[in-house]
């Protein structure tokens, strides 16, 4: 069965069981501080399980792009070495939100696997939770056991421990027992030798878990205790690639048609074959896996970068580059060439990979280029470390530096070292690693306590589009203690005018006032899993009374000005540069705005001017805001609204229109474009291959900007004695300057000529040496020229010049080559000797050397001393 059919059959099956089929969410997580990437099918539905939002249907199924490369699930180091863990994989899942429970979930999983897909029952094992002694509230999942018994022989139902069979969302929140389904795809002979049951959950490559059914029935509180959930849920996840492996009768995920086209392409491009040597195979698996992770992440809006999620992606790509470099002998970029094949393979199910193909290729290629350069530098450094080492051991701290700055993991350093007969101090490397981990842990550690409920009111209205103040009541709050930010409280109200950070726009600031006039400042507003959280340093008094919530009006007004300007800028870019321009990120603050977009070359000055003019023309038109708060997504798109890829939208959306600019947007905007006052671009730059960034300002920031520019200009004019035509005045000065420079050069040449004549006449002969020691007033370069000039005209010359240079003493010594040879004189040795008189030192070659020092007074003594030296 083709992988495409495997996927469709799954979705079709659950559609028939009355599930709503939804598309995969973006892999890049926004709005959740605990997660960078979606790492399981349930992650996009977290807010439903937490009860913060209502699902649009209580049965949903989908295939979700997942990435397991950081945090709780990190499979990165396995990938390539085993045959069934990937960084990016698809998780097929079905969900019940307070609807069906174990009975249906188990029966349907069985029906799908054995009847629809026709998997032989005799290769399946299932597990149920055995209960836990140390968590004494947890009993064995007898319920699941009873249901499974209806479908499968009892000896194939295995009991599993808390680690494998009890699922928890995190330290807190929903949790419950789970049942896993495992397959045993070994050959008959092997099965006879070793019983399959003994290999379940033992990391055997042919006895693997394919599906996990989670039965969410408890809530874990911050103090560790459990309470029963009022609504029980089902969350299942099946590894798509593993399922394909079973259905296609192969022994490795990489032998399914999900991977074979990529592997064939790598073989062709790099001229290697898969299946001949283990190093090459690992490299090919790593690259075919990683290119998927990186390409999908770029498509979902997360580009490789130096921090956070972007850094995780960069590291994945670098791992692929490194394996290609080391084992496939690829010294030039090549991974980007696989994007085309990937598009053909996955484009039907995930169109984003096709529509952004060019961007993905460009970004990967550029990353490959720059990392290959870094690899080269790292190799040079490693050569030097090897050269400097006296005991054939590479110091741990050096190995760590290679890892930390050049992206060389330990195994690469070891590999290269081994080739040259060296080893690496692993202990020292681990210490460096450990220290770094501790540093980052202590910087980010924070502790969040349970929510304290003040009023049991689950709804929370956002009223901030229409008003900046509101009567509000606290529904719950919690305390967060962190080293970085100190103690903070997070407040949730029944209603709020505060805009939470989102869509690029920063969260509102302001205050809440109690009935008796006490004020607590709100330092930021954020949205976490669909809840608006107000952050403050202090808890207000009289928590159960109502408060007046007041948003900082100017902060909001200026943010809105920049947000609307961002929309107009987006429109200007698409009009002037073309509709290939796609928004790739934005940051809207009161003082400035930033807009990142896809475009393949620098935006020239003229175009920038045109863009600025376009936006300002829209501002002068004073276009009114036309807002629709709640229109069906499809209707909005039909009307021409621009949606951002990778953004999560509901069925109904909010649209923001100013003239021809129309976007899906949740942000706050001005009532009419005239309120922006003026738009000024401050810079245009590249942030990655194919991604440009424009930074701009509006409103009073433009006033401040022009004021500063004007002040500077006034100051320049004042220096120019208020010339009527300042530009002309500066040009005159420049011309005059050029003329004066010429004159000075001529004068200096004359001076040098005169000096030369003078010095020649002062040469004395001592012991057959033409000798002169003298203090002169010239700069170091001219002294050197003079020495060599005189040297051409005289044999057996010995010169020592002293000079003051920028408040320091300088000695320059010249000795003709004949003298160096015949009398074994050495200018380097002599200046070093004389250096003590000027409290300094120096050196150089036998025929010319210089010394510098602090003591100008000592020059004369040095000049005298050299006479003694020569006379000897
Ligand atoms: P394993 O023990 O094999 O790592 P898991 O317990 O981490 O699996 P779950 O978190 O329960 O897996 O995820 C549900 C399903 O997703 C698994 O049954 C498996 O089929 C699939 N899966 C999990 N991790 C990966 C991965 N890294 N690559 C491919 N498929 C995976
Ligand atoms: Mg795992």
mmCIF file with all atom_site columns, N, CA, C and O in Angstrom, residues 375-401:
data_model
loop_
_atom_site.group_PDB
_atom_site.id
_atom_site.type_symbol
_atom_site.label_atom_id
_atom_site.label_alt_id
_atom_site.label_comp_id
_atom_site.label_asym_id
_atom_site.label_entity_id
_atom_site.label_seq_id
_atom_site.pdbx_PDB_ins_code
_atom_site.Cartn_x
_atom_site.Cartn_y
_atom_site.Cartn_z
_atom_site.occupancy
_atom_site.B_iso_or_equiv
_atom_site.pdbx_formal_charge
_atom_site.auth_seq_id
_atom_site.auth_comp_id
_atom_site.auth_asym_id
_atom_site.auth_atom_id
_atom_site.pdbx_PDB_model_num
ATOM 1   N N  . UNK A 1 375 ? 33.208 24.906 9.017  1.00 0.00 ? 375 UNK A N  1
ATOM 2   C CA . UNK A 1 375 ? 33.850 23.593 9.151  1.00 0.00 ? 375 UNK A CA 1
ATOM 3   C C  . UNK A 1 375 ? 35.320 23.687 8.759  1.00 0.00 ? 375 UNK A C  1
ATOM 4   O O  . UNK A 1 375 ? 36.190 23.155 9.445  1.00 0.00 ? 375 UNK A O  1
ATOM 5   N N  . UNK A 1 376 ? 35.586 24.407 7.677  1.00 0.00 ? 376 UNK A N  1
ATOM 6   C CA . UNK A 1 376 ? 36.968 24.580 7.233  1.00 0.00 ? 376 UNK A CA 1
ATOM 7   C C  . UNK A 1 376 ? 37.815 25.252 8.306  1.00 0.00 ? 376 UNK A C  1
ATOM 8   O O  . UNK A 1 376 ? 38.914 24.815 8.619  1.00 0.00 ? 376 UNK A O  1
ATOM 9   N N  . UNK A 1 377 ? 37.245 26.330 8.868  1.00 0.00 ? 377 UNK A N  1
ATOM 10  C CA . UNK A 1 377 ? 37.979 27.040 9.922  1.00 0.00 ? 377 UNK A CA 1
ATOM 11  C C  . UNK A 1 377 ? 38.218 26.125 11.114 1.00 0.00 ? 377 UNK A C  1
ATOM 12  O O  . UNK A 1 377 ? 39.304 26.106 11.691 1.00 0.00 ? 377 UNK A O  1
ATOM 13  N N  . UNK A 1 378 ? 37.169 25.373 11.469 1.00 0.00 ? 378 UNK A N  1
ATOM 14  C CA . UNK A 1 378 ? 37.283 24.451 12.593 1.00 0.00 ? 378 UNK A CA 1
ATOM 15  C C  . UNK A 1 378 ? 38.368 23.411 12.345 1.00 0.00 ? 378 UNK A C  1
ATOM 16  O O  . UNK A 1 378 ? 39.147 23.086 13.232 1.00 0.00 ? 378 UNK A O  1
ATOM 17  N N  . UNK A 1 379 ? 38.432 22.937 11.089 1.00 0.00 ? 379 UNK A N  1
ATOM 18  C CA . UNK A 1 379 ? 39.457 21.937 10.756 1.00 0.00 ? 379 UNK A CA 1
ATOM 19  C C  . UNK A 1 379 ? 40.849 22.523 10.902 1.00 0.00 ? 379 UNK A C  1
ATOM 20  O O  . UNK A 1 379 ? 41.767 21.862 11.387 1.00 0.00 ? 379 UNK A O  1
ATOM 21  N N  . UNK A 1 380 ? 40.999 23.806 10.499 1.00 0.00 ? 380 UNK A N  1
ATOM 22  C CA . UNK A 1 380 ? 42.292 24.468 10.661 1.00 0.00 ? 380 UNK A CA 1
ATOM 23  C C  . UNK A 1 380 ? 42.662 24.544 12.135 1.00 0.00 ? 380 UNK A C  1
ATOM 24  O O  . UNK A 1 380 ? 43.789 24.257 12.529 1.00 0.00 ? 380 UNK A O  1
ATOM 25  N N  . UNK A 1 381 ? 41.648 24.955 12.945 1.00 0.00 ? 381 UNK A N  1
ATOM 26  C CA . UNK A 1 381 ? 41.898 25.063 14.379 1.00 0.00 ? 381 UNK A CA 1
ATOM 27  C C  . UNK A 1 381 ? 42.297 23.695 14.934 1.00 0.00 ? 381 UNK A C  1
ATOM 28  O O  . UNK A 1 381 ? 43.260 23.574 15.696 1.00 0.00 ? 381 UNK A O  1
ATOM 29  N N  . UNK A 1 382 ? 41.577 22.674 14.495 1.00 0.00 ? 382 UNK A N  1
ATOM 30  C CA . UNK A 1 382 ? 41.868 21.326 14.983 1.00 0.00 ? 382 UNK A CA 1
ATOM 31  C C  . UNK A 1 382 ? 43.297 20.910 14.583 1.00 0.00 ? 382 UNK A C  1
ATOM 32  O O  . UNK A 1 382 ? 44.022 20.337 15.385 1.00 0.00 ? 382 UNK A O  1
ATOM 33  N N  . UNK A 1 383 ? 43.691 21.249 13.366 1.00 0.00 ? 383 UNK A N  1
ATOM 34  C CA . UNK A 1 383 ? 45.068 20.961 12.935 1.00 0.00 ? 383 UNK A CA 1
ATOM 35  C C  . UNK A 1 383 ? 46.067 21.589 13.888 1.00 0.00 ? 383 UNK A C  1
ATOM 36  O O  . UNK A 1 383 ? 47.066 20.991 14.268 1.00 0.00 ? 383 UNK A O  1
ATOM 37  N N  . UNK A 1 384 ? 45.769 22.844 14.251 1.00 0.00 ? 384 UNK A N  1
ATOM 38  C CA . UNK A 1 384 ? 46.690 23.577 15.106 1.00 0.00 ? 384 UNK A CA 1
ATOM 39  C C  . UNK A 1 384 ? 46.726 22.942 16.497 1.00 0.00 ? 384 UNK A C  1
ATOM 40  O O  . UNK A 1 384 ? 47.808 22.777 17.070 1.00 0.00 ? 384 UNK A O  1
ATOM 41  N N  . UNK A 1 385 ? 45.545 22.580 16.998 1.00 0.00 ? 385 UNK A N  1
ATOM 42  C CA . UNK A 1 385 ? 45.479 21.933 18.314 1.00 0.00 ? 385 UNK A CA 1
ATOM 43  C C  . UNK A 1 385 ? 46.314 20.656 18.282 1.00 0.00 ? 385 UNK A C  1
ATOM 44  O O  . UNK A 1 385 ? 47.081 20.368 19.199 1.00 0.00 ? 385 UNK A O  1
ATOM 45  N N  . UNK A 1 386 ? 46.193 19.910 17.187 1.00 0.00 ? 386 UNK A N  1
ATOM 46  C CA . UNK A 1 386 ? 46.943 18.658 17.062 1.00 0.00 ? 386 UNK A CA 1
ATOM 47  C C  . UNK A 1 386 ? 48.445 18.935 17.008 1.00 0.00 ? 386 UNK A C  1
ATOM 48  O O  . UNK A 1 386 ? 49.247 18.274 17.659 1.00 0.00 ? 386 UNK A O  1
ATOM 49  N N  . UNK A 1 387 ? 48.805 19.987 16.273 1.00 0.00 ? 387 UNK A N  1
ATOM 50  C CA . UNK A 1 387 ? 50.214 20.359 16.141 1.00 0.00 ? 387 UNK A CA 1
ATOM 51  C C  . UNK A 1 387 ? 50.810 20.739 17.498 1.00 0.00 ? 387 UNK A C  1
ATOM 52  O O  . UNK A 1 387 ? 51.920 20.375 17.841 1.00 0.00 ? 387 UNK A O  1
ATOM 53  N N  . UNK A 1 388 ? 50.016 21.515 18.286 1.00 0.00 ? 388 UNK A N  1
ATOM 54  C CA . UNK A 1 388 ? 50.502 22.025 19.563 1.00 0.00 ? 388 UNK A CA 1
ATOM 55  C C  . UNK A 1 388 ? 50.536 20.968 20.651 1.00 0.00 ? 388 UNK A C  1
ATOM 56  O O  . UNK A 1 388 ? 51.206 21.135 21.667 1.00 0.00 ? 388 UNK A O  1
ATOM 57  N N  . UNK A 1 389 ? 49.767 19.881 20.445 1.00 0.00 ? 389 UNK A N  1
ATOM 58  C CA . UNK A 1 389 ? 49.676 18.909 21.522 1.00 0.00 ? 389 UNK A CA 1
ATOM 59  C C  . UNK A 1 389 ? 50.974 18.124 21.620 1.00 0.00 ? 389 UNK A C  1
ATOM 60  O O  . UNK A 1 389 ? 51.541 17.692 20.623 1.00 0.00 ? 389 UNK A O  1
ATOM 61  N N  . UNK A 1 390 ? 51.457 17.950 22.864 1.00 0.00 ? 390 UNK A N  1
ATOM 62  C CA . UNK A 1 390 ? 52.728 17.247 23.034 1.00 0.00 ? 390 UNK A CA 1
ATOM 63  C C  . UNK A 1 390 ? 52.508 15.799 23.431 1.00 0.00 ? 390 UNK A C  1
ATOM 64  O O  . UNK A 1 390 ? 53.387 14.975 23.294 1.00 0.00 ? 390 UNK A O  1
ATOM 65  N N  . UNK A 1 391 ? 51.296 15.480 23.946 1.00 0.00 ? 391 UNK A N  1
ATOM 66  C CA . UNK A 1 391 ? 51.093 14.133 24.481 1.00 0.00 ? 391 UNK A CA 1
ATOM 67  C C  . UNK A 1 391 ? 50.111 13.301 23.656 1.00 0.00 ? 391 UNK A C  1
ATOM 68  O O  . UNK A 1 391 ? 49.572 12.309 24.141 1.00 0.00 ? 391 UNK A O  1
ATOM 69  N N  . UNK A 1 392 ? 49.830 13.745 22.410 1.00 0.00 ? 392 UNK A N  1
ATOM 70  C CA . UNK A 1 392 ? 48.911 13.017 21.531 1.00 0.00 ? 392 UNK A CA 1
ATOM 71  C C  . UNK A 1 392 ? 47.485 12.965 22.091 1.00 0.00 ? 392 UNK A C  1
ATOM 72  O O  . UNK A 1 392 ? 46.722 12.062 21.759 1.00 0.00 ? 392 UNK A O  1
ATOM 73  N N  . UNK A 1 393 ? 47.176 13.914 23.003 1.00 0.00 ? 393 UNK A N  1
ATOM 74  C CA . UNK A 1 393 ? 45.813 13.984 23.520 1.00 0.00 ? 393 UNK A CA 1
ATOM 75  C C  . UNK A 1 393 ? 45.268 15.385 23.251 1.00 0.00 ? 393 UNK A C  1
ATOM 76  O O  . UNK A 1 393 ? 45.962 16.370 23.499 1.00 0.00 ? 393 UNK A O  1
ATOM 77  N N  . UNK A 1 394 ? 44.063 15.462 22.741 1.00 0.00 ? 394 UNK A N  1
ATOM 78  C CA . UNK A 1 394 ? 43.439 16.765 22.530 1.00 0.00 ? 394 UNK A CA 1
ATOM 79  C C  . UNK A 1 394 ? 42.695 17.160 23.785 1.00 0.00 ? 394 UNK A C  1
ATOM 80  O O  . UNK A 1 394 ? 41.843 16.418 24.269 1.00 0.00 ? 394 UNK A O  1
ATOM 81  N N  . UNK A 1 395 ? 43.059 18.317 24.314 1.00 0.00 ? 395 UNK A N  1
ATOM 82  C CA . UNK A 1 395 ? 42.448 18.776 25.564 1.00 0.00 ? 395 UNK A CA 1
ATOM 83  C C  . UNK A 1 395 ? 40.930 18.855 25.452 1.00 0.00 ? 395 UNK A C  1
ATOM 84  O O  . UNK A 1 395 ? 40.406 19.286 24.433 1.00 0.00 ? 395 UNK A O  1
ATOM 85  N N  . UNK A 1 396 ? 40.260 18.503 26.553 1.00 0.00 ? 396 UNK A N  1
ATOM 86  C CA . UNK A 1 396 ? 38.792 18.538 26.577 1.00 0.00 ? 396 UNK A CA 1
ATOM 87  C C  . UNK A 1 396 ? 38.254 19.934 26.303 1.00 0.00 ? 396 UNK A C  1
ATOM 88  O O  . UNK A 1 396 ? 37.259 20.101 25.597 1.00 0.00 ? 396 UNK A O  1
ATOM 89  N N  . UNK A 1 397 ? 38.938 20.955 26.842 1.00 0.00 ? 397 UNK A N  1
ATOM 90  C CA . UNK A 1 397 ? 38.427 22.322 26.662 1.00 0.00 ? 397 UNK A CA 1
ATOM 91  C C  . UNK A 1 397 ? 38.491 22.718 25.180 1.00 0.00 ? 397 UNK A C  1
ATOM 92  O O  . UNK A 1 397 ? 37.621 23.422 24.674 1.00 0.00 ? 397 UNK A O  1
ATOM 93  N N  . UNK A 1 398 ? 39.530 22.226 24.475 1.00 0.00 ? 398 UNK A N  1
ATOM 94  C CA . UNK A 1 398 ? 39.632 22.540 23.032 1.00 0.00 ? 398 UNK A CA 1
ATOM 95  C C  . UNK A 1 398 ? 38.528 21.815 22.253 1.00 0.00 ? 398 UNK A C  1
ATOM 96  O O  . UNK A 1 398 ? 37.917 22.384 21.351 1.00 0.00 ? 398 UNK A O  1
ATOM 97  N N  . UNK A 1 399 ? 38.307 20.567 22.632 1.00 0.00 ? 399 UNK A N  1
ATOM 98  C CA . UNK A 1 399 ? 37.244 19.803 21.956 1.00 0.00 ? 399 UNK A CA 1
ATOM 99  C C  . UNK A 1 399 ? 35.905 20.489 22.187 1.00 0.00 ? 399 UNK A C  1
ATOM 100 O O  . UNK A 1 399 ? 35.066 20.567 21.301 1.00 0.00 ? 399 UNK A O  1
ATOM 101 N N  . UNK A 1 400 ? 35.730 21.041 23.403 1.00 0.00 ? 400 UNK A N  1
ATOM 102 C CA . UNK A 1 400 ? 34.472 21.722 23.694 1.00 0.00 ? 400 UNK A CA 1
ATOM 103 C C  . UNK A 1 400 ? 34.364 23.021 22.898 1.00 0.00 ? 400 UNK A C  1
ATOM 104 O O  . UNK A 1 400 ? 33.293 23.358 22.383 1.00 0.00 ? 400 UNK A O  1
ATOM 105 N N  . UNK A 1 401 ? 35.482 23.723 22.767 1.00 0.00 ? 401 UNK A N  1
ATOM 106 C CA . UNK A 1 401 ? 35.466 24.964 21.970 1.00 0.00 ? 401 UNK A CA 1
ATOM 107 C C  . UNK A 1 401 ? 35.071 24.646 20.518 1.00 0.00 ? 401 UNK A C  1
ATOM 108 O O  . UNK A 1 401 ? 34.272 25.344 19.903 1.00 0.00 ? 401 UNK A O  1
#
